[in-house]
């Protein structure tokens, strides 16, 4: 619980349920353990949808007014692709995405002498702008989605997600160093998606993101700098 009390900044990629599910409960927890507000960074379109459909007093209270509007639990911080956010000891670049609803990804660099960096793609179908922006960021690790297996590629195209084959095609235009950590596979399909990715882009050492995994931004070994 102390970990949840301590969260002060939350970056949202888009408004879909699987990407906002923690936020309403986190606001409630923050209100109970009230020490610092929660700042939520999101596109204006995402903020509008969440205020209208979640934090509307019907589905959940408006925590931007609780306990009072001058010192609320929840503060919204609108962002745009291309923005560079300075969040405590981190520099965060907002990356573009192409999804059913407006979405973004993020590249995260530490300012404390650590020179590793990582990016989170969010949900996205084919998006040349994302890979162009990512190439400027020199990240070591990319958390990327493959929501579907190759057999479900038509569904991936319809819903603006990726499959292993679509991700491999996207990567042909990306020359950066990033190792791939893959997420968003359907429950039970993780192993199949990982095998398909290894067959297509094994040189990127793709592996699935594990529940509870902690990714630390550290110094690179000297020979890589
Ligand atoms: Zn989505
Ligand atoms: Zn999703």
GROMACS .gro file of C-alpha atoms and ligand atoms in nm:
model
  227
    1UNK     CA    1   0.000   0.000   0.000
    2UNK     CA    2   0.289   0.237   0.076
    3UNK     CA    3   0.402   0.199  -0.286
    4UNK     CA    4   0.057   0.307  -0.408
    5UNK     CA    5   0.044   0.601  -0.163
    6UNK     CA    6   0.381   0.709  -0.299
    7UNK     CA    7   0.284   0.729  -0.668
    8UNK     CA    8   0.280   1.096  -0.763
    9UNK     CA    9   0.295   1.090  -1.144
   10UNK     CA   10   0.099   0.873  -1.385
   11UNK     CA   11   0.147   0.874  -1.763
   12UNK     CA   12  -0.157   0.760  -1.960
   13UNK     CA   13  -0.120   0.644  -2.321
   14UNK     CA   14  -0.493   0.648  -2.406
   15UNK     CA   15  -0.840   0.605  -2.262
   16UNK     CA   16  -0.903   0.232  -2.314
   17UNK     CA   17  -1.006   0.032  -2.008
   18UNK     CA   18  -0.697  -0.191  -1.992
   19UNK     CA   19  -0.481   0.125  -1.970
   20UNK     CA   20  -0.682   0.323  -1.713
   21UNK     CA   21  -0.811   0.044  -1.490
   22UNK     CA   22  -0.587   0.127  -1.193
   23UNK     CA   23  -0.647   0.502  -1.202
   24UNK     CA   24  -0.992   0.525  -1.032
   25UNK     CA   25  -0.887   0.295  -0.747
   26UNK     CA   26  -0.552   0.470  -0.715
   27UNK     CA   27  -0.734   0.802  -0.661
   28UNK     CA   28  -0.933   0.644  -0.379
   29UNK     CA   29  -0.616   0.506  -0.219
   30UNK     CA   30  -0.439   0.841  -0.255
   31UNK     CA   31  -0.734   1.012  -0.086
   32UNK     CA   32  -0.710   0.777   0.213
   33UNK     CA   33  -0.333   0.810   0.246
   34UNK     CA   34  -0.334   1.175   0.141
   35UNK     CA   35   0.021   1.309   0.140
   36UNK     CA   36   0.085   1.427  -0.215
   37UNK     CA   37  -0.148   1.476  -0.513
   38UNK     CA   38  -0.150   1.248  -0.816
   39UNK     CA   39  -0.062   1.425  -1.142
   40UNK     CA   40  -0.195   1.244  -1.449
   41UNK     CA   41  -0.037   1.325  -1.785
   42UNK     CA   42  -0.259   1.253  -2.087
   43UNK     CA   43  -0.380   1.391  -2.419
   44UNK     CA   44  -0.663   1.648  -2.387
   45UNK     CA   45  -0.891   1.401  -2.569
   46UNK     CA   46  -0.810   1.132  -2.312
   47UNK     CA   47  -0.870   1.369  -2.020
   48UNK     CA   48  -1.204   1.475  -2.167
   49UNK     CA   49  -1.321   1.115  -2.208
   50UNK     CA   50  -1.218   1.020  -1.854
   51UNK     CA   51  -1.381   1.325  -1.698
   52UNK     CA   52  -1.702   1.267  -1.894
   53UNK     CA   53  -1.733   0.889  -1.861
   54UNK     CA   54  -1.546   0.785  -1.544
   55UNK     CA   55  -1.493   1.078  -1.304
   56UNK     CA   56  -1.850   1.202  -1.349
   57UNK     CA   57  -1.987   1.121  -0.999
   58UNK     CA   58  -2.198   0.844  -1.156
   59UNK     CA   59  -1.926   0.588  -1.227
   60UNK     CA   60  -1.672   0.739  -0.984
   61UNK     CA   61  -1.631   1.069  -0.794
   62UNK     CA   62  -1.451   1.360  -0.956
   63UNK     CA   63  -1.124   1.340  -0.766
   64UNK     CA   64  -1.013   1.668  -0.922
   65UNK     CA   65  -1.266   1.823  -0.675
   66UNK     CA   66  -1.186   1.599  -0.376
   67UNK     CA   67  -1.127   1.689  -0.098
   68UNK     CA   68  -1.146   2.037  -0.253
   69UNK     CA   69  -1.070   2.187  -0.592
   70UNK     CA   70  -0.774   2.389  -0.462
   71UNK     CA   71  -0.591   2.089  -0.318
   72UNK     CA   72  -0.736   1.788  -0.502
   73UNK     CA   73  -0.622   1.427  -0.504
   74UNK     CA   74  -0.606   1.426  -0.886
   75UNK     CA   75  -0.451   1.689  -1.112
   76UNK     CA   76  -0.477   1.662  -1.492
   77UNK     CA   77  -0.175   1.764  -1.701
   78UNK     CA   78  -0.251   1.784  -2.077
   79UNK     CA   79   0.027   1.672  -2.313
   80UNK     CA   80   0.091   1.656  -2.688
   81UNK     CA   81   0.319   1.433  -2.900
   82UNK     CA   82   0.663   1.594  -2.912
   83UNK     CA   83   0.634   1.745  -2.563
   84UNK     CA   84   0.929   1.697  -2.328
   85UNK     CA   85   0.812   1.660  -1.968
   86UNK     CA   86   1.040   1.720  -1.673
   87UNK     CA   87   0.912   1.492  -1.399
   88UNK     CA   88   1.126   1.495  -1.087
   89UNK     CA   89   1.452   1.334  -1.194
   90UNK     CA   90   1.330   1.216  -1.534
   91UNK     CA   91   1.294   1.361  -1.881
   92UNK     CA   92   0.997   1.214  -2.068
   93UNK     CA   93   0.940   1.265  -2.440
   94UNK     CA   94   0.582   1.211  -2.564
   95UNK     CA   95   0.580   0.989  -2.874
   96UNK     CA   96   0.304   0.959  -3.136
   97UNK     CA   97   0.081   0.652  -3.175
   98UNK     CA   98  -0.191   0.537  -3.415
   99UNK     CA   99  -0.483   0.375  -3.238
  100UNK     CA  100  -0.864   0.356  -3.239
  101UNK     CA  101  -0.868   0.649  -2.997
  102UNK     CA  102  -0.604   0.926  -2.969
  103UNK     CA  103  -0.294   0.777  -2.808
  104UNK     CA  104   0.073   0.836  -2.732
  105UNK     CA  105   0.384   0.652  -2.618
  106UNK     CA  106   0.666   0.771  -2.392
  107UNK     CA  107   1.047   0.766  -2.385
  108UNK     CA  108   1.194   0.798  -2.035
  109UNK     CA  109   1.547   0.920  -1.956
  110UNK     CA  110   1.694   0.972  -1.608
  111UNK     CA  111   1.878   1.297  -1.530
  112UNK     CA  112   2.092   1.163  -1.246
  113UNK     CA  113   2.388   1.034  -1.447
  114UNK     CA  114   2.219   0.711  -1.549
  115UNK     CA  115   2.230   0.695  -1.926
  116UNK     CA  116   2.006   0.401  -2.002
  117UNK     CA  117   1.660   0.488  -2.123
  118UNK     CA  118   1.345   0.303  -2.211
  119UNK     CA  119   1.032   0.368  -2.413
  120UNK     CA  120   0.674   0.250  -2.377
  121UNK     CA  121   0.484   0.231  -2.701
  122UNK     CA  122   0.131   0.211  -2.561
  123UNK     CA  123  -0.121   0.063  -2.804
  124UNK     CA  124  -0.056   0.134  -3.170
  125UNK     CA  125  -0.102  -0.006  -3.514
  126UNK     CA  126   0.141   0.086  -3.790
  127UNK     CA  127   0.289   0.427  -3.702
  128UNK     CA  128   0.594   0.551  -3.896
  129UNK     CA  129   0.599   0.867  -3.680
  130UNK     CA  130   0.654   0.659  -3.369
  131UNK     CA  131   0.965   0.488  -3.509
  132UNK     CA  132   1.102   0.819  -3.642
  133UNK     CA  133   1.060   0.979  -3.300
  134UNK     CA  134   1.200   0.674  -3.122
  135UNK     CA  135   1.514   0.684  -3.337
  136UNK     CA  136   1.593   1.027  -3.186
  137UNK     CA  137   1.573   0.889  -2.833
  138UNK     CA  138   1.854   0.627  -2.817
  139UNK     CA  139   1.664   0.394  -2.585
  140UNK     CA  140   1.802   0.061  -2.462
  141UNK     CA  141   1.471  -0.105  -2.412
  142UNK     CA  142   1.132  -0.073  -2.580
  143UNK     CA  143   0.814  -0.204  -2.424
  144UNK     CA  144   0.599  -0.272  -2.726
  145UNK     CA  145   0.269  -0.443  -2.788
  146UNK     CA  146   0.179  -0.749  -2.987
  147UNK     CA  147  -0.185  -0.776  -2.895
  148UNK     CA  148  -0.251  -1.054  -3.146
  149UNK     CA  149  -0.073  -1.358  -3.287
  150UNK     CA  150   0.003  -1.389  -3.659
  151UNK     CA  151  -0.315  -1.595  -3.713
  152UNK     CA  152  -0.518  -1.294  -3.596
  153UNK     CA  153  -0.347  -1.032  -3.812
  154UNK     CA  154  -0.677  -0.916  -3.966
  155UNK     CA  155  -0.806  -0.836  -3.615
  156UNK     CA  156  -0.485  -0.647  -3.539
  157UNK     CA  157  -0.531  -0.436  -3.853
  158UNK     CA  158  -0.899  -0.373  -3.775
  159UNK     CA  159  -0.834  -0.262  -3.416
  160UNK     CA  160  -0.503  -0.078  -3.481
  161UNK     CA  161  -0.283  -0.316  -3.285
  162UNK     CA  162   0.022  -0.522  -3.385
  163UNK     CA  163   0.098  -0.890  -3.442
  164UNK     CA  164   0.451  -1.038  -3.458
  165UNK     CA  165   0.457  -1.005  -3.839
  166UNK     CA  166   0.326  -0.647  -3.829
  167UNK     CA  167   0.579  -0.555  -3.558
  168UNK     CA  168   0.861  -0.710  -3.762
  169UNK     CA  169   0.752  -0.500  -4.061
  170UNK     CA  170   0.746  -0.186  -3.845
  171UNK     CA  171   1.099  -0.258  -3.722
  172UNK     CA  172   1.247  -0.260  -4.074
  173UNK     CA  173   1.251   0.122  -4.058
  174UNK     CA  174   1.402   0.137  -3.707
  175UNK     CA  175   1.782   0.127  -3.676
  176UNK     CA  176   1.807   0.197  -3.302
  177UNK     CA  177   1.956  -0.035  -3.042
  178UNK     CA  178   1.646  -0.116  -2.836
  179UNK     CA  179   1.588  -0.463  -2.706
  180UNK     CA  180   1.218  -0.555  -2.716
  181UNK     CA  181   1.002  -0.637  -2.417
  182UNK     CA  182   0.661  -0.736  -2.544
  183UNK     CA  183   0.326  -0.693  -2.374
  184UNK     CA  184  -0.050  -0.701  -2.438
  185UNK     CA  185  -0.068  -1.060  -2.575
  186UNK     CA  186  -0.402  -1.225  -2.504
  187UNK     CA  187  -0.399  -1.441  -2.187
  188UNK     CA  188  -0.277  -1.788  -2.284
  189UNK     CA  189  -0.117  -1.669  -2.609
  190UNK     CA  190   0.199  -1.517  -2.455
  191UNK     CA  191   0.420  -1.817  -2.538
  192UNK     CA  192   0.297  -1.841  -2.897
  193UNK     CA  193   0.348  -1.468  -2.956
  194UNK     CA  194   0.697  -1.488  -2.805
  195UNK     CA  195   0.787  -1.784  -3.030
  196UNK     CA  196   0.657  -1.604  -3.340
  197UNK     CA  197   0.856  -1.293  -3.249
  198UNK     CA  198   1.174  -1.492  -3.186
  199UNK     CA  199   1.139  -1.654  -3.530
  200UNK     CA  200   1.093  -1.316  -3.702
  201UNK     CA  201   1.315  -1.076  -3.505
  202UNK     CA  202   1.525  -1.297  -3.277
  203UNK     CA  203   1.820  -1.054  -3.301
  204UNK     CA  204   1.622  -0.806  -3.089
  205UNK     CA  205   1.596  -1.068  -2.812
  206UNK     CA  206   1.219  -1.024  -2.775
  207UNK     CA  207   1.072  -1.147  -2.449
  208UNK     CA  208   0.739  -1.097  -2.276
  209UNK     CA  209   0.699  -0.834  -2.003
  210UNK     CA  210   0.637  -1.013  -1.674
  211UNK     CA  211   0.377  -0.912  -1.417
  212UNK     CA  212   0.546  -0.730  -1.128
  213UNK     CA  213   0.865  -0.671  -1.326
  214UNK     CA  214   1.060  -0.358  -1.225
  215UNK     CA  215   1.261  -0.182  -1.495
  216UNK     CA  216   1.544   0.034  -1.362
  217UNK     CA  217   1.723   0.306  -1.557
  218UNK     CA  218   2.097   0.263  -1.483
  219UNK     CA  219   2.439   0.345  -1.629
  220UNK     CA  220   2.544   0.160  -1.941
  221UNK     CA  221   2.874  -0.033  -1.927
  222UNK     CA  222   3.161   0.200  -2.030
  223UNK     CA  223   3.236   0.023  -2.361
  224UNK     CA  224   2.885   0.098  -2.486
  225UNK     CA  225   2.908   0.471  -2.423
  226LIG    ZN1  226  -0.616   0.041  -2.669
  227LIG    ZN1  227  -0.467  -0.204  -2.469
   0.00000   0.00000   0.00000
